[in-house]
Coordinates of C-alpha atoms and ligand atoms in Angstrom, one line a residue:
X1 CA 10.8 -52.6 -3.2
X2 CA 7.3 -54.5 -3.1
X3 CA 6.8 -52.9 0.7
X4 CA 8.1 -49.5 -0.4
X5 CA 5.3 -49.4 -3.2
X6 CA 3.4 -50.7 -0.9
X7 CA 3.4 -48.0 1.6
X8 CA 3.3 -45.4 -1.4
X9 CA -0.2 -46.4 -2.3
X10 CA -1.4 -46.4 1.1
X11 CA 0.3 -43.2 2.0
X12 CA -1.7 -42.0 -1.4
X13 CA -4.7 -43.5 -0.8
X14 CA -5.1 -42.4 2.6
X15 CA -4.0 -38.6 1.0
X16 CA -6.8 -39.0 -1.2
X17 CA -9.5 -39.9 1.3
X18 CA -8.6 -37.3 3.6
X19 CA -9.1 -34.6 0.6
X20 CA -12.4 -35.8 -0.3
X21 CA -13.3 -35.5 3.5
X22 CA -12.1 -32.3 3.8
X23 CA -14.0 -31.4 0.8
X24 CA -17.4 -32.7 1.7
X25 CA -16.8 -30.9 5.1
X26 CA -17.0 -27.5 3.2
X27 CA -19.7 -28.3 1.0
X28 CA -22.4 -30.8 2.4
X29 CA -25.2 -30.2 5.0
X30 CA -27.4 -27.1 4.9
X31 CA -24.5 -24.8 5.9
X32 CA -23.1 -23.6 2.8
X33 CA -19.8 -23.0 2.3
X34 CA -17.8 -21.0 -0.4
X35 CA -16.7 -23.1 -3.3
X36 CA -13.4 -24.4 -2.5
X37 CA -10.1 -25.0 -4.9
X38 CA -9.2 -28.7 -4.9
X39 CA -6.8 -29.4 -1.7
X40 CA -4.6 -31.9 -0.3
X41 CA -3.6 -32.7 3.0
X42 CA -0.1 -30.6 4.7
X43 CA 0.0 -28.4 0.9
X44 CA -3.3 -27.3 0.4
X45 CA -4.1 -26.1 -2.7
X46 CA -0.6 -24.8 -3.7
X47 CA -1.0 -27.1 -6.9
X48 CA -3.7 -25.2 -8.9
X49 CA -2.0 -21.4 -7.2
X50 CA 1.2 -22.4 -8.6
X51 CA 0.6 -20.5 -11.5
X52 CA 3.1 -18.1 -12.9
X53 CA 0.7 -14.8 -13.2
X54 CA 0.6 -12.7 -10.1
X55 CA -1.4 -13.5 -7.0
X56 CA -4.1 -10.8 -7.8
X57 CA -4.6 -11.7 -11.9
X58 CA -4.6 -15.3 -10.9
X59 CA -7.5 -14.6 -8.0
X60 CA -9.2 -12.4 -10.6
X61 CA -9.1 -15.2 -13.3
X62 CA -10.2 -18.3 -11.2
X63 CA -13.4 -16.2 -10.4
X64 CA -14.5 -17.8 -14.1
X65 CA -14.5 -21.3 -12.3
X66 CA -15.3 -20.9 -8.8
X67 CA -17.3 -17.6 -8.7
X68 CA -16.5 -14.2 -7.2
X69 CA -16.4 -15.5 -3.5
X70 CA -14.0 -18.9 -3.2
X71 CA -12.1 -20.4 -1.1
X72 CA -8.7 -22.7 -0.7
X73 CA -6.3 -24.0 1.4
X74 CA -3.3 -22.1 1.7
X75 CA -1.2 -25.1 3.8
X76 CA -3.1 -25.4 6.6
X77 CA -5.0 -22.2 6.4
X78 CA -8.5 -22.0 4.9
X79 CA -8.7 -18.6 2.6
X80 CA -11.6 -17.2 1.1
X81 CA -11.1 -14.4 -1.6
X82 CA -13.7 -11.7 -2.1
X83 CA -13.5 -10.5 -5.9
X84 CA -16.9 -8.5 -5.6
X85 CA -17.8 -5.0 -4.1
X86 CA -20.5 -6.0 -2.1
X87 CA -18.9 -8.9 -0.1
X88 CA -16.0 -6.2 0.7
X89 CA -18.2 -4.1 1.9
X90 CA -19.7 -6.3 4.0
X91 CA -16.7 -7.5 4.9
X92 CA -14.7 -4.2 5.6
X93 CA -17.7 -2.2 6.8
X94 CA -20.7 -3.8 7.6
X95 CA -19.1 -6.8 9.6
X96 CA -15.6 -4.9 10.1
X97 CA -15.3 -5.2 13.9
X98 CA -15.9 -9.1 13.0
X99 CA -13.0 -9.0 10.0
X100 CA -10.5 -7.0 11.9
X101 CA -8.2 -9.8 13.3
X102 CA -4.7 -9.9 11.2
X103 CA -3.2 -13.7 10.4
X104 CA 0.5 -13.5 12.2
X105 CA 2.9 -14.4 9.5
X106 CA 6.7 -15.4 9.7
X107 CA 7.9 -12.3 7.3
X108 CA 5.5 -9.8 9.2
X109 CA 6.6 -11.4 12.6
X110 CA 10.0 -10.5 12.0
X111 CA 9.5 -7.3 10.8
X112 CA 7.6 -5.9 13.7
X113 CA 8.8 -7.9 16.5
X114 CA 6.0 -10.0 16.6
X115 CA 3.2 -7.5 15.4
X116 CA 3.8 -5.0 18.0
X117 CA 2.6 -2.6 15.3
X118 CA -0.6 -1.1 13.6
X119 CA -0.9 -2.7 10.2
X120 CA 0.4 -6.1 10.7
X121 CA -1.1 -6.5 14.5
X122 CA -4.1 -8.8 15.2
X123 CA -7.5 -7.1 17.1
X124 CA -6.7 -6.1 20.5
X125 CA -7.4 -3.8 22.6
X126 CA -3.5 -2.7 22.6
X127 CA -4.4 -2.4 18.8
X128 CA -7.2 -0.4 19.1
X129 CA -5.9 2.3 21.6
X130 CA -2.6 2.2 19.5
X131 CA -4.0 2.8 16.3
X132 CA -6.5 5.9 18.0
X133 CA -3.3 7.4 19.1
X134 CA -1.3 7.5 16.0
X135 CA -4.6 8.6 14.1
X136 CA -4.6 11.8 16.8
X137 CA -0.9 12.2 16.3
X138 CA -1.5 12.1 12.4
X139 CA -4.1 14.8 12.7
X140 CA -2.8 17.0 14.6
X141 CA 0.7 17.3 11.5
X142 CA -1.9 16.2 8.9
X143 CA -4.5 17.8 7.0
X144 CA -6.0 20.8 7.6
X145 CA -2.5 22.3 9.3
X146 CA -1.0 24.9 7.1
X147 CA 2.4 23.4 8.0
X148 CA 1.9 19.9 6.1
X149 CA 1.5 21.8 2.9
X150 CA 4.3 23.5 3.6
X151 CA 6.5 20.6 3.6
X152 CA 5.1 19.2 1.0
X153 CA 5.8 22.3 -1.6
X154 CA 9.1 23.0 -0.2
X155 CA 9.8 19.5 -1.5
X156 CA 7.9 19.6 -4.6
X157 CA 10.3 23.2 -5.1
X158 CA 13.3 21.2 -4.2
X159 CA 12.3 18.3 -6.5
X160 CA 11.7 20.8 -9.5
X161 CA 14.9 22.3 -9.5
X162 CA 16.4 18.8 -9.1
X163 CA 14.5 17.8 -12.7
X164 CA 15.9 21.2 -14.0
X165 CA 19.6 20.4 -13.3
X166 CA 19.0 17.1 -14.8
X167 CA 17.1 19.0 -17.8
X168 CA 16.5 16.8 -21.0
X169 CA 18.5 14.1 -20.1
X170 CA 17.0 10.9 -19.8
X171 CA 17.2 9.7 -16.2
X172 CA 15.5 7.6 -13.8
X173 CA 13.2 9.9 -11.5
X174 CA 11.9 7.2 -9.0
X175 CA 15.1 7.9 -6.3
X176 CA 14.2 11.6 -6.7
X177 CA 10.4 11.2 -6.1
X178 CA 11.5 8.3 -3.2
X179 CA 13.8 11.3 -1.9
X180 CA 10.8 14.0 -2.1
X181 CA 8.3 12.0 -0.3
X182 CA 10.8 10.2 2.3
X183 CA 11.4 14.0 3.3
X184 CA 8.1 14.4 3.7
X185 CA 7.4 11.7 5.9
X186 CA 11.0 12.2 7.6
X187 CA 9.7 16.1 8.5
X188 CA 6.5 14.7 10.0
X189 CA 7.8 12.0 12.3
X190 CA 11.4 13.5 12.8
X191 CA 11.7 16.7 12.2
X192 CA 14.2 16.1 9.4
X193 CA 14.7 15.9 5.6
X194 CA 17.9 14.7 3.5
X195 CA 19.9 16.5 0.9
X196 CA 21.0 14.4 -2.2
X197 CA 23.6 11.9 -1.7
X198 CA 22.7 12.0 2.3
X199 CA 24.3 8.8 3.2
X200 CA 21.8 8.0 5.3
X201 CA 18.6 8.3 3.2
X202 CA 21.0 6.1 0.7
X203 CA 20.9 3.3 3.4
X204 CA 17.1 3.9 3.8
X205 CA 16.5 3.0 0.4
X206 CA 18.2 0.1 0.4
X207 CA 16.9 -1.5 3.4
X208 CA 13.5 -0.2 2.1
X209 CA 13.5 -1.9 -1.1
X210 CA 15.3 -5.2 1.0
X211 CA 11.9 -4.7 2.9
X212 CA 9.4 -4.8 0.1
X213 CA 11.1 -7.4 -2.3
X214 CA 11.0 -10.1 1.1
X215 CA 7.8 -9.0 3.5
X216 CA 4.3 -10.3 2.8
X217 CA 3.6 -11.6 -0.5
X218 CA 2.9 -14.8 0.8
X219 CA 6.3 -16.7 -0.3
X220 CA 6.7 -20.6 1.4
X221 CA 7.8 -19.3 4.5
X222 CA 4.8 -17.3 5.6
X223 CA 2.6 -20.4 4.3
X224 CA 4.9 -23.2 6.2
X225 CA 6.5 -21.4 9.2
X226 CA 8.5 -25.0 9.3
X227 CA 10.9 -24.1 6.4
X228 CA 12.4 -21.3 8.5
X229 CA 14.9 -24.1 9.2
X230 CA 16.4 -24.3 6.0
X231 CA 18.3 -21.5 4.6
X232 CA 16.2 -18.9 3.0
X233 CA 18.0 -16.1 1.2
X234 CA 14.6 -14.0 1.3
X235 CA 14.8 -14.2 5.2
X236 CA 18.1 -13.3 5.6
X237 CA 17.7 -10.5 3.5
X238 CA 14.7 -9.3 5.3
X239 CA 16.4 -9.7 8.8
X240 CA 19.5 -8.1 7.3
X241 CA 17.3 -4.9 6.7
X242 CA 15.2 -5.2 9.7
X243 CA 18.3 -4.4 11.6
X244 CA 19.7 -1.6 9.7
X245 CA 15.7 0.0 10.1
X246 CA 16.0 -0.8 13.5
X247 CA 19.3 0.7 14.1
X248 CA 17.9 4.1 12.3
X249 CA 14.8 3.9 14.0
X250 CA 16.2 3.4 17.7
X251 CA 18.9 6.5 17.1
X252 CA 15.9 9.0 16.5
X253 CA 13.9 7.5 19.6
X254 CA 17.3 8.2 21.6
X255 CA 17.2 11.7 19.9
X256 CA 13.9 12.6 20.7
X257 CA 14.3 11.0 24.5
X258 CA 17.4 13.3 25.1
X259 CA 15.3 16.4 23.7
X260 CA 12.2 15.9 24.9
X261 CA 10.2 19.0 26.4
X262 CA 6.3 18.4 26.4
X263 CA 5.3 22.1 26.0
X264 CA 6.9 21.9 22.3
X265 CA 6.0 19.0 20.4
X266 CA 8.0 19.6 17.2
X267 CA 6.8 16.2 15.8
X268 CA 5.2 12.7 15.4
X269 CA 7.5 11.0 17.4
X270 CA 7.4 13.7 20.2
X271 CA 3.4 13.0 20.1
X272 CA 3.9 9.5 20.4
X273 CA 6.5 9.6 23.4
X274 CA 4.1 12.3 25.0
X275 CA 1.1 10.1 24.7
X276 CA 3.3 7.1 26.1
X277 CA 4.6 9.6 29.1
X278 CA 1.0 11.1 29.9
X279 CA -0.3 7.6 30.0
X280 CA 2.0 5.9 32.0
X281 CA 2.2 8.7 34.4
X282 CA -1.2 8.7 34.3
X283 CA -2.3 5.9 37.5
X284 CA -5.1 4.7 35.4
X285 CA -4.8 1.3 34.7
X286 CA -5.0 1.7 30.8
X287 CA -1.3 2.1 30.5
X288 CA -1.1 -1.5 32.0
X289 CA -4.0 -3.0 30.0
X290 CA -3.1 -1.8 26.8
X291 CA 0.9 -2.6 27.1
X292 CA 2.0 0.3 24.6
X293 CA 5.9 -0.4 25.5
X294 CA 9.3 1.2 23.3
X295 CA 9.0 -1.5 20.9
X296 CA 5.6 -0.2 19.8
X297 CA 6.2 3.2 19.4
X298 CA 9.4 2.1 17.4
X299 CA 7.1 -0.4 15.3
X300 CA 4.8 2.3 14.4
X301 CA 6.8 4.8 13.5
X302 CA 8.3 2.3 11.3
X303 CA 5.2 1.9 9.8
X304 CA 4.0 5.3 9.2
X305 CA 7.5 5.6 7.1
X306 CA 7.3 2.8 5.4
X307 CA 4.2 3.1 4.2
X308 CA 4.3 6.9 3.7
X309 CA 7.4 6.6 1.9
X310 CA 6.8 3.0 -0.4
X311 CA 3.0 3.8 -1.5
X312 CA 3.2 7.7 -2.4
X313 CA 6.4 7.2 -3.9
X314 CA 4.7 4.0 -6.0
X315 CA 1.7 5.9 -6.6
X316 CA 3.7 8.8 -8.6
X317 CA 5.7 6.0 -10.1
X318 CA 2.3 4.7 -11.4
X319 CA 1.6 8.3 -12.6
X320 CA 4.2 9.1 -14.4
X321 CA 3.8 5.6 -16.1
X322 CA 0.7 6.2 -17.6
X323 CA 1.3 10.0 -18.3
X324 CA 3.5 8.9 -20.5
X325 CA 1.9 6.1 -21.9
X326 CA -0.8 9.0 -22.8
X327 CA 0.5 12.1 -23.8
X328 CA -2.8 13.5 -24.3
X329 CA -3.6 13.1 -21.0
X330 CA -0.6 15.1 -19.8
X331 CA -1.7 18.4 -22.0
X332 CA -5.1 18.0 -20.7
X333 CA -3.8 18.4 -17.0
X334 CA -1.3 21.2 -18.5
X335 CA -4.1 22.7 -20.1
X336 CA -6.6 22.8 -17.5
X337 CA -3.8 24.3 -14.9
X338 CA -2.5 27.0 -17.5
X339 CA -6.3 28.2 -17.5
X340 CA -7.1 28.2 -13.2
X341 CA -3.6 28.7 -12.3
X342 CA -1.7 30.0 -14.5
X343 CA 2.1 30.5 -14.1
X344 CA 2.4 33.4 -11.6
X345 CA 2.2 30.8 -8.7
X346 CA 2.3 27.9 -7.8
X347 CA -0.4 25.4 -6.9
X348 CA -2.0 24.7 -3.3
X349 CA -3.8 22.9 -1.9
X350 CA -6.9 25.0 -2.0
X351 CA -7.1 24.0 -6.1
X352 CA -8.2 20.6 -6.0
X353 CA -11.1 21.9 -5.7
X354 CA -10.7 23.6 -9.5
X355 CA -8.4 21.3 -10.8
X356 CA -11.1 18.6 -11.8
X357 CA -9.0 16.6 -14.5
X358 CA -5.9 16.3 -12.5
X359 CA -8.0 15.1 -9.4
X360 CA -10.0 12.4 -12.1
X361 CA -6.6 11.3 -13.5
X362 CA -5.1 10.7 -9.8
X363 CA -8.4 8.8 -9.1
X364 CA -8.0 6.9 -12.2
X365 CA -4.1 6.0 -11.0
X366 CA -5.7 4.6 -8.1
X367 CA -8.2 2.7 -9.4
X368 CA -6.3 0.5 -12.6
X369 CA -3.2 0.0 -10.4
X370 CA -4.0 -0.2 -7.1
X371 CA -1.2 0.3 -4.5
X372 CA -2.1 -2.8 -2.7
X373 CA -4.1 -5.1 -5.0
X374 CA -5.0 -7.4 -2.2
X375 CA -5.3 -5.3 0.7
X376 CA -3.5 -7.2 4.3
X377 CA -5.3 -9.9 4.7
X378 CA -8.0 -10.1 7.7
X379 CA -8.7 -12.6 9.5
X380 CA -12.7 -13.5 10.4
X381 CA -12.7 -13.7 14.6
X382 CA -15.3 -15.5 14.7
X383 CA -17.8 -17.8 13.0
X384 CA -19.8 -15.5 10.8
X385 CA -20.7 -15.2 7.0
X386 CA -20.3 -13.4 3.9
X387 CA -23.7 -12.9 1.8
X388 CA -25.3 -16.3 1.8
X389 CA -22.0 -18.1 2.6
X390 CA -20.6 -19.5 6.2
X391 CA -16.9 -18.3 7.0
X392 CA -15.5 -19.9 9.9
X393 CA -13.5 -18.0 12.8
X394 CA -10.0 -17.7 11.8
X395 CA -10.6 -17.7 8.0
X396 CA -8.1 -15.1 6.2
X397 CA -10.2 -12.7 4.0
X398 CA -8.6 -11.6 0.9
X399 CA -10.3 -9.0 -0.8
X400 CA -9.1 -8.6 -4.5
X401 CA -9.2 -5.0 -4.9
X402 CA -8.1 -5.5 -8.1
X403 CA -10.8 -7.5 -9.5
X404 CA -13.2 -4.6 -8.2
X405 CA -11.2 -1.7 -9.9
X406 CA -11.4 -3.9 -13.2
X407 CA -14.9 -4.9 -12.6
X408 CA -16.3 -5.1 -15.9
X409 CA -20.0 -4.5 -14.9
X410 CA -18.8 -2.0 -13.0
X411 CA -16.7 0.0 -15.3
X412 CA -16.8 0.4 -19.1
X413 CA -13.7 -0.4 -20.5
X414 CA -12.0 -1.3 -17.0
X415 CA -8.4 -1.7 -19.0
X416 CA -8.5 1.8 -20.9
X417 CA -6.5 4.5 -18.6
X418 CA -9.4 6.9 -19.2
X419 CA -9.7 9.8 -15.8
X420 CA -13.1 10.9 -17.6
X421 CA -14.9 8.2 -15.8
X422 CA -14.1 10.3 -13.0
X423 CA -16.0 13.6 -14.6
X424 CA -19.5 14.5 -15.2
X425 CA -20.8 15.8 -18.8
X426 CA -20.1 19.4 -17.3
X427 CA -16.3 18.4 -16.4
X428 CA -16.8 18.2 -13.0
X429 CA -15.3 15.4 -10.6
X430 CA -17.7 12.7 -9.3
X431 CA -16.4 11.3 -6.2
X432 CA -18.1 8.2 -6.5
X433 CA -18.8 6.5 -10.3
X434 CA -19.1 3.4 -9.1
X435 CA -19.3 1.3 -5.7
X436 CA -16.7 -0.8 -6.8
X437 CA -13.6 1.2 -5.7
X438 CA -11.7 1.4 -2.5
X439 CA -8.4 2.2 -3.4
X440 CA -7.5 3.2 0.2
X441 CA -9.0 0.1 1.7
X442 CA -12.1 0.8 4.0
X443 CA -14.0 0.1 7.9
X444 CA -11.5 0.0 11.1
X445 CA -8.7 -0.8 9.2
X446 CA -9.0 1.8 6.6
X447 CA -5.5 3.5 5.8
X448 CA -4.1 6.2 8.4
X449 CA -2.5 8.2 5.7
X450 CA -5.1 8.9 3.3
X451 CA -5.5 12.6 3.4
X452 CA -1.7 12.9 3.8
X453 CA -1.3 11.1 0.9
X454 CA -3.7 12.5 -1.4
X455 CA -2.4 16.1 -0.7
X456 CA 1.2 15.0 -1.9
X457 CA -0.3 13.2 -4.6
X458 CA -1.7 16.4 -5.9
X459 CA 1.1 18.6 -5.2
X460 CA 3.9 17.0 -6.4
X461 CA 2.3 16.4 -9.4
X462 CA 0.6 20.1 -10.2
X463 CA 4.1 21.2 -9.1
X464 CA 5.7 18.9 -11.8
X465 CA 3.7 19.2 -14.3
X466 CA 3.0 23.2 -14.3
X467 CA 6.4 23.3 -15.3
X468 CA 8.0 20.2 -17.0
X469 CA 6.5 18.2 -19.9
X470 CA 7.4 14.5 -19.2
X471 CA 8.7 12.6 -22.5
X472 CA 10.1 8.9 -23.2
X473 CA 13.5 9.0 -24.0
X474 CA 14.3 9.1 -27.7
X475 CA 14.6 5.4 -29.0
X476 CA 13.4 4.1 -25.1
X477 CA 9.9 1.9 -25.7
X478 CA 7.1 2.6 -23.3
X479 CA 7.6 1.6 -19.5
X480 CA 6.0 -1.6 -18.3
X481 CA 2.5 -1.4 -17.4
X482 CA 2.6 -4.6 -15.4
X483 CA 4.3 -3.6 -12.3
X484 CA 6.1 -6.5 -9.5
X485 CA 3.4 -8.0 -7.4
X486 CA 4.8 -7.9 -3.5
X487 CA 3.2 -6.1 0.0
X488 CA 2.7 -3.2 -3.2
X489 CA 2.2 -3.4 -6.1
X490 CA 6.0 -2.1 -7.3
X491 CA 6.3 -0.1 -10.8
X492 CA 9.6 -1.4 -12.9
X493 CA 12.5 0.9 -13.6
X494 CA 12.0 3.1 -16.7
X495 CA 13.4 6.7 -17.8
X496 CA 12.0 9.9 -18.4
X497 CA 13.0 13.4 -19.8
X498 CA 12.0 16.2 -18.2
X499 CA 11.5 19.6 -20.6
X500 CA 11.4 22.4 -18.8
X501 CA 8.2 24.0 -20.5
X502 CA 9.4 26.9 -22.8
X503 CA 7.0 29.8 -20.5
X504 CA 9.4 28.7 -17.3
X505 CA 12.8 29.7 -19.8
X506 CA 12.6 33.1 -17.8
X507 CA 11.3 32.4 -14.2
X508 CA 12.4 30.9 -11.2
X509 CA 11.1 28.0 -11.2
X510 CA 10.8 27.5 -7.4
X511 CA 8.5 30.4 -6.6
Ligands
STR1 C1 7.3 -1.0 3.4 C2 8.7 -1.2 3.7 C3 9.1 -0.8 5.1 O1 10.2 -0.3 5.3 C4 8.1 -0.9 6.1 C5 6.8 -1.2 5.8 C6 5.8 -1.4 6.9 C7 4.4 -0.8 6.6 C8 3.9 -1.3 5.3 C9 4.9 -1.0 4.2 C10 6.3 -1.6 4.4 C11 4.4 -1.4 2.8 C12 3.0 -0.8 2.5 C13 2.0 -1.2 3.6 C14 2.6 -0.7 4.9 C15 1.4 -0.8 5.9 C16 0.2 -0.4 5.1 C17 0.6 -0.4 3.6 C18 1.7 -2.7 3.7 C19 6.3 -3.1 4.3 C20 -0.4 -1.0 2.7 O2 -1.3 -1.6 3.1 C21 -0.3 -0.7 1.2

C-alpha cells in the first residue's frame, strides 16, 4: 500500500514538474510565445476543453482569459487558435504558402486513404498540381457556362413542384433540398441526377450523414491515434460508410473508363481521367513526380460531392431556419422579387445583380452560421510567427471563423440576423462591411466551390421563394438556432409548410 502511494506521488510530482517545464518553455526568454491553456503531460490540455459547449463557442469564450491568439495542447499537439481577422489574414493570405500544410488525422486518414485527396492532404507538390487540376476541371462545368445554370434551375423546377405536391402540409424539406443539390453535384461530376425514392441516392444519404456525424470534429481518436485499438463505435461507423462511398464511387470510375472518348468530355470525372491520361501519356516526368494515381481521382471526386452536396444543402438548411425565425425578412425578399422579376419568369442568374436583399440575406446566412466554424485546420511548415507571436513548425492553426463573424467590434449587434448590414443607405449590396468575414475560407486553400455554390444558393432560393411562402407548422415552436457542431456546422431537423403563394393558383409553376 505504503510503496503504491509511494509511487503515486512521484508519478504526480514528476507530472507536475514536467508541466511547469513545458510551460516556461512557451513563455520565457525573449521569444514570445502565445499564451498557453494549462497542460499536462500524454493529455494536454483536455481538462479545461472538456467543456460541454461546442468547440467553436468554447474557443470564442476562452478568448476573455487568454486573448484572441492562444494556444494548448491538444495530446501531444501544440494548437494555436486565431479568434481575430487580422491574424487570419495573415495566416491564410499573407503567410499562406507557410500555413498550407494539413495535420493527418486518424478519421480523415481513413476517409481518404491516407489523404490522397484535396481538402484533407498535407502541402505537396502532388497537392498542388492536384488541386490546379480539379480547379480547371471546376471551371470549365462552373461559372460562367450557361450549362451550370441550367442544372441548377432544372432542379430548383423539380424541387418546386415537389413542395407543391406536398402543399401545406407540414414536412421536413432538408431530404428534398439534400436531393436538389446532390443532383446538382451528381450532373457535374457524373452526368447523372436521381428521381425520388432512387435507391441509390437513399444509400448516399445515409453513408453521407454516417460521414459527417464520425469525420473530423476532433473526437479521442484523432487526438490519441492509440485508442484505435479499442472498440470505437464512431470508427466503425465511419469505415462502414467509407466502403459503401467507395463502392459508389469506384462503379462510376468503371463507368466512365468503359465510356471514355476524349473528344466528348460530358463531365467532371471525364476531365479528371483525361487530365490523368494526357499526363501519363505525356513522357514528362511530371506524371511520376506528382504520383496522381486511381485512388486520387476517386478521393477527389469524393470530395467535390461531399462537400458540394453537405455545405449547400446545410447552407439552405440555415436559410430556411432563419427565414422563418423572421418572417419579415421573407416578404422583404418577396417584395423586392415581385418588383425586378415579377411572376412571368423565373429568376437567373443574371439578377443577383438586382436582387440586393436576397444577395444581403444570403451574405448574412453565411456570416452568423458559418458552414465551417473552424475552418480544416493548417498546419504551420515551418517556424514562423503570427503578429508579434512565435509559432513553431508543425503547429495546427485554428482559425475561429466564428468568433470573427460575431466580432463585436466588428459588427453591431453580431447576434441579430439582420442582412441590412450587408446594404448601403441607397439599398444597394456592399460586398465588404467589414474585414472580419471569410465565410468561404481564404489564400491557397480557399474553397473550390465557391462560385458554384453561391449560384445555387441564389437560385434555389429565388426559385423557392417567388413562389412559396414558408410557414412554421401550426402549434410547431421555432427550429433550433444552435445547430450540431461536426466537420459542418449541421442544422437540427425541423418542419416547414410550404404555401403555394395565391398569384401561382393559376400558373405552372415550373416555367
Ligand atoms: C462530407 C461527407 C462526405 O461524404 C465527404 C466529405 C469530404 C469533403 C468534406 C465534406 C465531407 C464536409 C465539408 C468539407 C469537405 C471538404 C471541404 C468542406 C470539410 C466530410 C469544408 O471545409 C466545409
Amino acid at each position: 500500500m505504503i510503496v503504491w502511494l509511494g509511487g503515486a506521488l512521484l508519478l504526480a510530482i514528476g507530472l507536475l514538474l514536467i508541466s511547469i517545464w513545458r510551460r516556461g518553455l512557451r513563455s520565457h526568454g525573449c521569444a514570445k510565445y502565445p499564451k498557453s491553456l494549462p497542460s499536462l503531460p500524454v493529455i494536454g490540455s483536455l481538462l479545461h476543453l472538456g467543456n460541454h459547449l461546442p468547440p467553436h463557442i468554447l474557443f470564442s469564450n476562452l478568448q476573455k482569459k487568454y486573448g484572441s491568439l492562444y494556444s494548448f495542447m491538444m495530446g501531444s499537439h501544440y494548437v494555436v487558435v486565431v479568434n481575430n481577422h487580422e491574424d487570419a489574414r495573415e495566416v491564410l493570405l499573407k503567410k499562406g504558402k507557410t500555413f498550407a500544410g494539413r495535420p493527418r488525422t486518424v478519421t480523415t486518414d481513413i476517409l481518404t486513404r491516407d489523404a490522397k485527396d484535396i481538402a484533407f492532404a498535407d502541402y505537396s507538390p502532388t497537392w498542388k498540381f492536384h488541386r490546379k487540376m480539379v480547379h480547371s476541371a471546376l471551371c470549365m462545368f462552373g461559372e460562367g457556362t450557361p450549362a451550370i445554370e441550367q442544372i441548377i434551375s432544372r432542379e430548383a423546377a423539380s424541387l418546386c413542384q415537389t413542395l407543391n405536391t406536398l402543399q401545406a402540409d407540414p414536412f421536413n424539406m432538408a431530404p428534398e433540398l439534400t436531393r436538389a443539390v446532390t443532383n446538382v453535384v451528381c450532373s457535374l461530376c457524373f452526368n447523372t441526377r436521381y428521381s425520388r425514392g432512387d435507391e441509390e441516392f437513399e444509400s448516399m444519404l445515409n453513408y453521407s450523414q454516417g460521414i459527417v456525424d464520425t469525420v473530423a470534429k476532433d473526437s479521442l481518436v484523432d487526438i490519441f491515434p492509440w485508442l484505435q485499438i479499442f472498440p470505437n463505435k464512431d470508427l466503425d461507423l465511419l469505415r462502414k460508410s467509407v466502403i459503401i462511398r467507395d463502392q459508389l464511387l469506384q462503379k462510376k470510375l468503371k463507368e466512365h473508363e468503359a465510356n471514355f472518348c476524349s473528344e466528348t468530355i460530358n463531365d467532371l470525372l471525364d476531365a479528371l481521367l483525361k487530365a490523368k491520361l494526357s499526363m501519363e501519356n505525356n513522357n514528362s516526368n511530371i506524371s511520376h513526380d506528382v504520383g496522381l494515381t486511381e485512388d486520387h481521382i476517386l478521393m477527389t471526386v469524393g470530395d467535390i460531392f461531399g462537400a458540394g452536396v453537405e455545405t449547400t444543402s446545410t447552407v439552405l438548411k440555415w436559410a430556411l431556419v432563419y427565414l422563418l425565425h423572421y418572417p419579415e425578412v421573407q416578404k422583404k425578399i418577396q417584395e423586392e422579387m415581385d418588383v425586378k422579376v415579377g411572376f412571368g419568369r423565373h429568376p437567373m442568374l443574371s439578377d443577383r445583380k438586382i436582387l440586393h436583399y436576397l444577395e444581403a440575406t444570403i451574405a448574412e446566412v453565411l456570416r452568423i452560421r458559418p458552414v465551417s466554424p473552424l475552418l480544416i485546420p493548417h498546419v504551420a511548415m515551418k517556424d514562423t510567427s503570427i503578429g508579434e507571436y512565435i509559432i513553431p513548425k508543425e503547429a495546427r492553426v485554428v482559425i475561429n471563423l466564428w468568433s470573427l463573424h460575431h466580432d463585436d467590434k466588428e459588427w453591431v449587434h453580431p447576434e441579430d440576423f439582420n442582412p441590412e448590414r450587408f446594404l448601403d443607405e441607397n439599398g444597394q449590396r456592399v460586398y465588404s462591411p467589414s474585414q472580419s468575414y471569410l465565410p468561404f475560407g481564404a489564400g491557397i486553400r480557399v474553397c473550390l466551390g465557391e462560385a458554384l455554390a453561391k449560384m445555387e444558393i441564389f437560385l434555389f432560393l429565388s426559385w423557392i421563394l417567388q413562389r412559396f411562402i414558408l410557414e412554421v407548422p401550426d402549434g410547431d415552436p421555432l427550429p433550433d438556432l444552435e445547430g450540431k457542431f461536426g466537420v459542418v456546422l449541421q442544422v437540427k431537423p425541423f418542419k416547414v409548410t410550404a404555401k403555394l403563394r395565391d398569384v401561382w393558383k393559376n400558373i405552372d409553376i415550373a416555367t
